[in-house]
Short mmCIF file of C-alpha atoms in Angstrom, two decimals:
data_model
loop_
_atom_site.label_atom_id
_atom_site.label_comp_id
_atom_site.label_asym_id
_atom_site.label_seq_id
_atom_site.Cartn_x
_atom_site.Cartn_y
_atom_site.Cartn_z
CA MET A 110 -67.27 -50.97 -57.38
CA ILE A 111 -69.17 -54.15 -55.58
CA ASN A 112 -67.61 -52.83 -52.36
CA VAL A 113 -69.38 -49.92 -52.40
CA ILE A 114 -73.25 -51.60 -52.89
CA TRP A 115 -72.49 -53.70 -50.91
CA ALA A 116 -71.54 -51.82 -47.55
CA ALA A 117 -73.84 -48.69 -48.88
CA PHE A 118 -77.31 -51.27 -49.04
CA LEU A 119 -75.92 -52.65 -44.92
CA ILE A 120 -74.95 -49.27 -43.79
CA ILE A 121 -77.75 -46.61 -45.01
CA GLY A 122 -80.66 -49.68 -44.34
CA ILE A 123 -79.71 -49.61 -40.86
CA ILE A 124 -79.88 -45.98 -41.20
CA TYR A 125 -82.99 -45.54 -43.07
CA ALA A 126 -84.28 -48.31 -39.93
CA ALA A 127 -83.03 -46.55 -37.30
CA ILE A 128 -83.94 -43.04 -38.28
CA ASN A 129 -88.09 -44.73 -38.83
CA GLY A 130 -87.34 -46.27 -35.25
CA ASN A 131 -87.50 -49.72 -36.99
CA ILE A 132 -84.24 -50.66 -36.20
CA ASP A 133 -85.71 -53.78 -34.89
CA ILE A 134 -86.07 -55.33 -38.19
CA ILE A 135 -82.80 -55.20 -38.69
CA THR A 136 -81.55 -58.31 -37.00
CA LYS A 137 -84.46 -60.20 -38.18
CA SER A 138 -83.86 -59.27 -41.77
CA VAL A 139 -79.74 -60.60 -41.10
CA ILE A 140 -80.92 -63.76 -39.91
CA THR A 141 -83.23 -64.82 -41.49
CA ALA A 142 -81.38 -63.53 -45.50
CA ALA A 143 -78.45 -65.24 -44.18
CA GLU A 144 -80.79 -68.43 -43.49
CA SER A 145 -81.97 -68.90 -46.90
CA SER A 146 -78.74 -68.19 -48.39
CA VAL A 147 -77.43 -71.64 -47.29
CA THR A 148 -80.45 -73.12 -48.15
CA LEU A 149 -80.45 -72.10 -50.98
CA SER A 150 -76.76 -73.30 -51.72
CA PHE A 151 -77.97 -76.51 -50.59
CA LYS A 152 -80.63 -76.78 -53.24
CA LEU A 153 -78.20 -76.04 -54.89
CA ILE A 154 -75.92 -78.69 -54.84
CA GLY A 155 -78.15 -81.59 -55.94
CA VAL A 156 -79.07 -79.52 -58.87
CA MET A 157 -74.99 -78.75 -59.69
CA CYS A 158 -73.77 -82.58 -59.33
CA PHE A 159 -76.91 -83.75 -61.04
CA TRP A 160 -76.39 -81.58 -64.29
CA LEU A 161 -72.48 -81.36 -64.42
CA GLY A 162 -72.56 -85.57 -64.20
CA LEU A 163 -75.33 -85.12 -67.47
CA MET A 164 -72.87 -82.49 -68.91
CA LYS A 165 -69.28 -85.69 -68.69
CA ILE A 166 -71.61 -87.87 -70.53
CA ALA A 167 -72.58 -85.05 -73.74
CA GLU A 168 -68.40 -84.00 -73.06
CA LYS A 169 -67.21 -87.96 -73.67
CA ALA A 170 -69.84 -88.18 -75.90
CA GLY A 171 -68.49 -85.46 -78.05
CA ILE A 172 -72.19 -83.77 -77.53
CA VAL A 173 -70.50 -80.81 -76.98
CA LYS A 174 -67.98 -80.47 -79.34
CA THR A 175 -70.64 -81.53 -82.32
CA ILE A 176 -72.41 -77.65 -80.54
CA THR A 177 -68.63 -76.20 -79.82
CA LYS A 178 -68.19 -77.07 -83.83
CA ILE A 179 -71.57 -75.17 -85.58
CA LEU A 180 -71.40 -72.89 -82.84
CA HIS A 181 -68.10 -70.80 -82.86
CA PRO A 182 -67.76 -69.74 -85.86
CA ILE A 183 -70.05 -66.94 -84.14
CA MET A 184 -69.05 -67.29 -80.48
CA LYS A 185 -64.81 -67.00 -81.81
CA HIS A 186 -65.29 -62.64 -81.97
CA ILE A 187 -67.16 -62.52 -79.17
CA PHE A 188 -64.23 -64.42 -77.40
CA ARG A 189 -61.43 -63.82 -78.75
CA ASN A 190 -59.18 -64.60 -76.19
CA ILE A 191 -60.60 -68.41 -75.77
CA PRO A 192 -58.56 -71.08 -78.14
CA GLU A 193 -60.92 -73.27 -79.93
CA ASN A 194 -60.12 -76.13 -78.74
CA HIS A 195 -60.21 -74.71 -74.75
CA PRO A 196 -62.91 -76.67 -73.31
CA ALA A 197 -64.43 -72.98 -71.63
CA MET A 198 -65.65 -72.58 -75.50
CA GLY A 199 -67.81 -76.00 -75.14
CA ALA A 200 -68.90 -74.90 -71.73
CA ILE A 201 -69.63 -71.25 -72.50
CA ILE A 202 -71.85 -72.04 -75.85
CA MET A 203 -73.70 -75.05 -73.83
CA THR A 204 -74.67 -72.70 -71.20
CA ILE A 205 -75.43 -70.29 -73.69
CA SER A 206 -77.86 -73.27 -75.60
CA ALA A 207 -79.19 -73.98 -72.18
CA ASN A 208 -79.59 -70.58 -71.08
CA MET A 209 -81.53 -69.92 -74.53
CA LEU A 210 -83.70 -73.46 -74.77
CA GLY A 211 -85.30 -72.46 -71.52
CA LEU A 212 -82.97 -75.84 -69.05
CA GLY A 213 -84.33 -73.46 -65.90
CA ASN A 214 -81.93 -74.99 -63.48
CA ALA A 215 -79.37 -76.18 -65.69
CA VAL A 216 -77.89 -72.71 -66.70
CA THR A 217 -75.92 -71.95 -63.12
CA PRO A 218 -74.43 -75.52 -63.07
CA LEU A 219 -72.87 -75.17 -66.91
CA GLY A 220 -72.22 -71.50 -66.49
CA ILE A 221 -69.85 -72.15 -62.96
CA LYS A 222 -68.53 -75.16 -65.11
CA ALA A 223 -68.27 -71.87 -67.92
CA MET A 224 -66.18 -70.17 -65.44
CA GLN A 225 -63.78 -72.36 -63.79
CA GLU A 226 -62.55 -73.22 -67.03
CA MET A 227 -62.28 -69.80 -68.00
CA GLN A 228 -60.14 -69.32 -64.51
CA ASN A 229 -57.89 -72.10 -65.95
CA LEU A 230 -57.03 -69.00 -68.42
CA ASN A 231 -56.73 -66.25 -65.86
CA GLY A 232 -53.57 -65.34 -65.08
CA ASN A 233 -54.64 -63.01 -61.87
CA LYS A 234 -56.86 -65.93 -60.13
CA GLU A 235 -58.99 -62.74 -57.95
CA ILE A 236 -59.63 -60.49 -61.05
CA ALA A 237 -62.08 -60.94 -63.59
CA THR A 238 -61.23 -61.46 -67.69
CA PRO A 239 -61.86 -59.71 -70.23
CA ALA A 240 -63.78 -62.79 -70.95
CA MET A 241 -64.99 -63.21 -67.48
CA CYS A 242 -67.28 -59.58 -68.33
CA THR A 243 -68.38 -60.71 -71.50
CA PHE A 244 -69.82 -63.94 -70.71
CA LEU A 245 -71.40 -62.46 -67.21
CA ALA A 246 -72.97 -59.89 -69.94
CA ILE A 247 -74.76 -62.47 -72.09
CA CYS A 248 -76.07 -64.22 -68.92
CA THR A 249 -77.51 -61.39 -66.63
CA THR A 250 -79.02 -60.59 -69.95
CA GLY A 251 -80.03 -64.34 -69.90
CA PHE A 252 -81.75 -64.73 -73.78
CA THR A 253 -84.16 -67.07 -73.56
CA ILE A 254 -87.37 -67.90 -76.76
CA VAL A 255 -89.51 -69.72 -74.21
CA PRO A 256 -89.61 -67.27 -70.43
CA ALA A 257 -91.62 -69.97 -68.79
CA THR A 258 -91.51 -69.00 -65.57
CA VAL A 259 -94.05 -65.27 -66.77
CA ILE A 260 -96.20 -67.03 -68.65
CA ALA A 261 -97.08 -69.50 -66.35
CA LEU A 262 -97.93 -66.86 -63.91
CA ARG A 263 -99.60 -64.50 -66.18
CA SER A 264 -101.34 -67.73 -66.92
CA ALA A 265 -102.69 -68.79 -62.95
CA ALA A 266 -103.20 -65.17 -62.39
CA GLY A 267 -105.85 -65.67 -64.94
CA SER A 268 -104.68 -64.40 -68.85
CA VAL A 269 -106.56 -64.36 -71.72
CA SER A 270 -103.58 -65.14 -73.52
CA PRO A 271 -100.53 -66.14 -71.09
CA GLU A 272 -98.40 -66.30 -74.32
CA GLU A 273 -98.90 -63.47 -76.67
CA ILE A 274 -95.93 -61.91 -74.80
CA VAL A 275 -93.38 -64.16 -75.87
CA GLY A 276 -93.04 -62.52 -79.60
CA VAL A 277 -92.29 -59.18 -77.24
CA THR A 278 -89.64 -61.03 -74.43
CA ILE A 279 -87.62 -61.57 -78.10
CA VAL A 280 -87.86 -59.03 -79.18
CA VAL A 281 -86.50 -57.06 -75.78
CA SER A 282 -84.34 -59.59 -74.52
CA LEU A 283 -82.68 -59.41 -78.71
CA PHE A 284 -82.00 -55.41 -78.41
CA THR A 285 -80.61 -56.17 -74.90
CA THR A 286 -78.28 -58.78 -75.63
CA ILE A 287 -77.34 -56.66 -78.10
CA MET A 288 -76.70 -53.05 -76.39
CA VAL A 289 -74.83 -55.77 -73.54
CA LEU A 290 -72.51 -56.67 -76.00
CA LEU A 291 -71.43 -53.32 -76.96
CA PHE A 292 -71.93 -51.73 -73.69
CA ASP A 293 -68.98 -54.36 -72.99
CA PHE A 294 -66.63 -53.84 -75.87
CA LEU A 295 -66.45 -50.36 -75.26
CA CYS A 296 -65.37 -50.95 -71.05
CA ARG A 297 -62.76 -53.24 -73.32
CA ILE A 298 -61.43 -50.70 -74.71
CA ILE A 299 -61.71 -48.12 -71.70
CA TYR A 300 -60.62 -50.54 -69.23
CA TYR A 301 -57.71 -51.99 -71.09
CA ARG A 302 -56.31 -49.54 -73.42
CA ILE A 303 -56.16 -46.62 -71.24
CA MET B 85 -104.37 -70.91 -77.11
CA MET B 86 -102.29 -73.04 -79.94
CA MET B 87 -98.61 -70.91 -79.17
CA LEU B 88 -100.20 -71.37 -75.06
CA GLU B 89 -99.75 -75.33 -75.91
CA LEU B 90 -96.87 -75.25 -77.71
CA CYS B 91 -94.97 -73.17 -75.04
CA THR B 92 -95.82 -75.11 -71.96
CA GLU B 93 -95.16 -78.52 -74.10
CA LEU B 94 -91.82 -77.25 -74.68
CA SER B 95 -90.89 -76.65 -71.45
CA ILE B 96 -92.37 -79.48 -69.55
CA TRP B 97 -90.17 -81.91 -72.49
CA ALA B 98 -86.79 -79.67 -72.60
CA ILE B 99 -85.57 -80.97 -69.96
CA PRO B 100 -86.51 -84.52 -70.43
CA MET B 101 -85.19 -85.22 -73.93
CA ALA B 102 -82.12 -83.48 -72.66
CA ILE B 103 -80.99 -86.27 -70.38
CA VAL B 104 -82.17 -88.60 -73.42
CA ILE B 105 -80.59 -87.06 -75.76
CA ILE B 106 -77.62 -87.07 -74.07
CA ILE B 107 -77.40 -90.61 -72.41
CA LEU B 108 -78.36 -92.39 -75.91
CA SER B 109 -75.24 -90.76 -77.80
CA GLY B 110 -73.12 -91.09 -74.46
CA LEU B 111 -75.04 -94.83 -75.07
CA TRP B 112 -73.53 -94.75 -78.75
CA SER B 113 -70.81 -93.86 -78.56
CA ARG B 114 -69.79 -96.61 -76.07
CA VAL B 115 -69.55 -93.97 -73.23
CA LYS B 116 -69.58 -94.91 -69.33
CA VAL B 117 -72.61 -93.25 -68.77
CA TYR B 118 -73.06 -93.95 -65.16
CA GLU B 119 -68.90 -93.79 -64.39
CA ALA B 120 -68.50 -90.39 -66.42
CA PHE B 121 -71.62 -89.39 -64.60
CA VAL B 122 -71.01 -89.30 -61.07
CA GLU B 123 -67.25 -88.23 -61.87
CA GLY B 124 -68.77 -85.24 -63.72
CA ALA B 125 -71.11 -84.76 -60.45
CA SER B 126 -68.95 -84.64 -57.72
CA GLU B 127 -67.61 -81.83 -58.66
CA GLY B 128 -71.18 -80.26 -58.43
CA PHE B 129 -70.82 -79.96 -54.26
CA TYR B 130 -67.56 -78.41 -53.14
CA THR B 131 -68.51 -76.01 -56.57
CA ALA B 132 -72.28 -74.49 -54.42
CA VAL B 133 -70.55 -74.48 -51.17
CA ARG B 134 -67.91 -72.61 -52.31
CA ILE B 135 -70.86 -70.35 -53.56
CA MET B 136 -72.12 -69.22 -49.86
CA PRO B 137 -70.27 -67.02 -48.46
CA PHE B 138 -70.73 -65.10 -51.56
CA LEU B 139 -74.74 -65.50 -51.80
CA MET B 140 -75.41 -65.16 -48.09
CA ALA B 141 -73.19 -61.20 -48.28
CA MET B 142 -75.36 -60.65 -50.80
CA MET B 143 -78.46 -62.00 -49.70
CA VAL B 144 -77.95 -59.78 -46.52
CA SER B 145 -77.07 -57.38 -48.09
CA ILE B 146 -79.74 -56.94 -50.26
CA SER B 147 -83.00 -58.20 -47.20
CA VAL B 148 -81.76 -55.55 -45.19
CA PHE B 149 -82.16 -52.37 -47.74
CA ARG B 150 -85.86 -54.03 -48.05
CA ASP B 151 -86.02 -54.76 -45.09
CA SER B 152 -85.68 -51.36 -43.92
CA GLY B 153 -87.58 -49.21 -45.91
CA ALA B 154 -84.94 -47.75 -47.59
CA MET B 155 -85.61 -49.59 -50.69
CA GLN B 156 -89.24 -48.10 -50.58
CA PHE B 157 -87.93 -44.45 -49.67
CA MET B 158 -85.71 -45.17 -52.80
CA ILE B 159 -88.74 -46.23 -55.03
CA ASN B 160 -91.29 -42.91 -53.75
CA TYR B 161 -88.00 -40.81 -54.77
CA LEU B 162 -87.30 -42.19 -58.60
CA SER B 163 -90.80 -42.51 -59.37
CA PRO B 164 -90.93 -38.41 -60.58
CA ILE B 165 -87.91 -38.61 -61.60
CA LEU B 166 -88.67 -41.65 -64.24
CA SER B 167 -92.28 -40.45 -65.23
CA LEU B 168 -89.76 -37.68 -67.07
CA LEU B 169 -88.66 -39.81 -69.50
CA GLY B 170 -92.13 -41.83 -69.57
CA VAL B 171 -91.78 -44.58 -66.61
CA PRO B 172 -95.58 -44.97 -65.35
CA GLU B 173 -95.46 -44.04 -61.15
CA ALA B 174 -96.33 -48.46 -60.42
CA LEU B 175 -93.43 -50.32 -62.94
CA VAL B 176 -90.80 -48.46 -60.03
CA PRO B 177 -90.42 -51.24 -57.61
CA LEU B 178 -89.87 -53.66 -60.54
CA ALA B 179 -87.24 -51.58 -62.05
CA ILE B 180 -85.84 -51.44 -58.61
CA MET B 181 -86.29 -55.65 -57.66
CA LYS B 182 -85.40 -56.83 -60.99
CA PRO B 183 -81.44 -56.94 -60.83
CA LEU B 184 -81.79 -57.82 -56.74
CA SER B 185 -83.87 -60.71 -56.32
CA GLY B 186 -85.32 -62.56 -59.13
CA THR B 187 -87.82 -63.98 -56.28
CA GLY B 188 -89.07 -60.43 -55.48
CA ALA B 189 -89.07 -59.17 -59.25
CA LEU B 190 -91.48 -62.01 -59.76
CA GLY B 191 -94.29 -61.19 -56.51
CA LEU B 192 -93.97 -57.61 -57.23
CA ALA B 193 -94.84 -58.92 -61.40
CA THR B 194 -97.89 -60.82 -59.25
CA GLU B 195 -99.21 -58.39 -57.15
CA MET B 196 -99.25 -56.11 -60.92
CA PHE B 197 -100.98 -58.64 -62.31
CA ASN B 198 -103.86 -58.88 -59.70
CA GLN B 199 -103.51 -54.61 -59.64
CA PHE B 200 -104.02 -53.97 -62.76
CA GLY B 201 -104.97 -57.79 -64.81
CA PRO B 202 -102.26 -59.30 -66.72
CA ASP B 203 -103.61 -58.62 -69.66
CA SER B 204 -103.40 -54.35 -69.48
CA LEU B 205 -100.67 -52.88 -70.71
CA TYR B 206 -98.62 -52.77 -67.11
CA GLY B 207 -99.12 -56.35 -66.71
CA ARG B 208 -97.26 -56.66 -69.89
CA ILE B 209 -95.21 -54.54 -69.83
CA ALA B 210 -94.47 -56.04 -66.15
CA SER B 211 -94.34 -59.83 -68.22
CA THR B 212 -92.16 -58.84 -70.18
CA ILE B 213 -89.61 -56.79 -68.13
CA THR B 214 -89.31 -60.38 -65.95
CA GLY B 215 -89.48 -62.44 -68.64
CA SER B 216 -86.56 -60.88 -70.96
CA THR B 217 -83.36 -60.34 -68.10
CA ASP B 218 -81.46 -62.43 -65.57
CA THR B 219 -81.42 -61.37 -61.47
CA THR B 220 -77.98 -59.53 -62.09
CA PHE B 221 -76.55 -59.57 -58.96
CA TYR B 222 -77.70 -62.84 -58.31
CA ILE B 223 -75.95 -64.06 -61.84
CA LEU B 224 -72.89 -61.49 -60.11
CA THR B 225 -72.75 -62.62 -57.25
CA VAL B 226 -72.72 -66.31 -58.20
CA TYR B 227 -70.23 -67.34 -60.94
CA PHE B 228 -67.39 -65.02 -59.99
CA GLY B 229 -67.98 -66.44 -56.12
CA ALA B 230 -68.46 -69.98 -57.50
CA VAL B 231 -64.74 -69.36 -58.54
CA GLY B 232 -63.37 -66.90 -56.21
CA ILE B 233 -63.28 -63.59 -58.23
CA LYS B 234 -63.36 -61.33 -55.68
CA ASN B 235 -62.78 -57.94 -58.14
CA PRO B 236 -65.25 -58.41 -61.30
CA ARG B 237 -63.92 -54.90 -62.61
CA TYR B 238 -67.04 -53.90 -65.03
CA SER B 239 -68.93 -56.40 -65.71
CA ILE B 240 -71.32 -54.66 -62.62
CA TYR B 241 -71.54 -51.92 -65.11
CA ILE B 242 -72.42 -53.60 -67.94
CA GLY B 243 -75.37 -55.60 -65.65
CA LEU B 244 -76.79 -53.45 -64.24
CA PHE B 245 -76.67 -51.28 -67.93
CA GLY B 246 -78.27 -54.24 -69.27
CA ASP B 247 -81.45 -53.91 -67.04
CA MET B 248 -81.31 -50.55 -68.10
CA VAL B 249 -81.84 -51.30 -71.90
CA GLY B 250 -84.48 -53.95 -70.89
CA PHE B 251 -86.25 -52.09 -68.36
CA PHE B 252 -86.81 -49.14 -71.17
CA SER B 253 -87.49 -50.81 -74.55
CA SER B 254 -90.17 -53.14 -72.61
CA ILE B 255 -91.63 -49.93 -71.84
CA TYR B 256 -91.85 -48.27 -75.54
CA ILE B 257 -91.97 -51.74 -77.33
CA CYS B 258 -94.97 -52.58 -75.33
CA ARG B 259 -96.60 -48.80 -76.08
CA LEU B 260 -95.65 -49.56 -79.53
CA ILE B 261 -97.65 -52.67 -80.01
CA PHE B 262 -100.14 -53.57 -77.44
CA ALA B 263 -101.10 -49.55 -77.13
CA SER B 264 -104.91 -49.86 -79.07
#
């Protein structure tokens, strides 16, 4: 599926530009995007290092263990294939907590760490496990209590009450998270029982 | 206004407080904090570098799709179909952009704020859509890329399904609450 989508974006884009006579756009678009992806990855290096460093302290100080203990009763139902004391569970829970608290750029490094821990439990290193898919489902919904970026944008655009969307956003993203988890459960049944 | 101040204060304080709490509890449990920090940080570089080819592949393909005008064509095509489902035409570009590019979606939301005003119904719906879900393709690319997973199985369907649910429920719930 990912192969089809990736190829389709490229080929449809190029053919469409050719038909409309702006084929010259393509080369520029490719180069600009390729360059900005490098910039983005390099920017990630600093943030990654910083948060992974802090995580290591949190791990050694036992904070991760404490938070995991509190949230494990809920999480064990969602991530059934991950043993309680495995570091993957701690990393998953830290990622979701950081997301909820709106710790912005901490989320990606923590999420990647969780993926690496889950990869250790994976038999086939190139294919995603069901636990990874569930984790991704939660992350792509990205439940946040305070959507700080949007509030800032609304405020900049001269809104009378930029924060009035907080309640609605919580309702929508909670609902979406629940629906996504149900859909994930359905996919698991379809992919693993047939 | 109270709410706004609380929200901005919270987002300003969240990260510094997290740092202080983590380091203090590290010191409390007699962790060699500096050494532990460096040990953890040294993993960061290679991970970020490993993501690069995945991110590059995805960003190039999305960028070609958008810059060629094919995306606009798709939006024009989808608008009449989606309006049958009660989706205002002005919101269709955001629906397409949201899963593909986070900054792109924020750009579109800002445009809508300027055009309709942030406190209009469309402005509020756009805010809710932007605030309630994350960028599916970015998360998928970065998270799977970092561990070298090439077959994401069904997770792409789940991500897009989530975007769809978020999009439609934003419209219906905002209509319900802000309709007056």
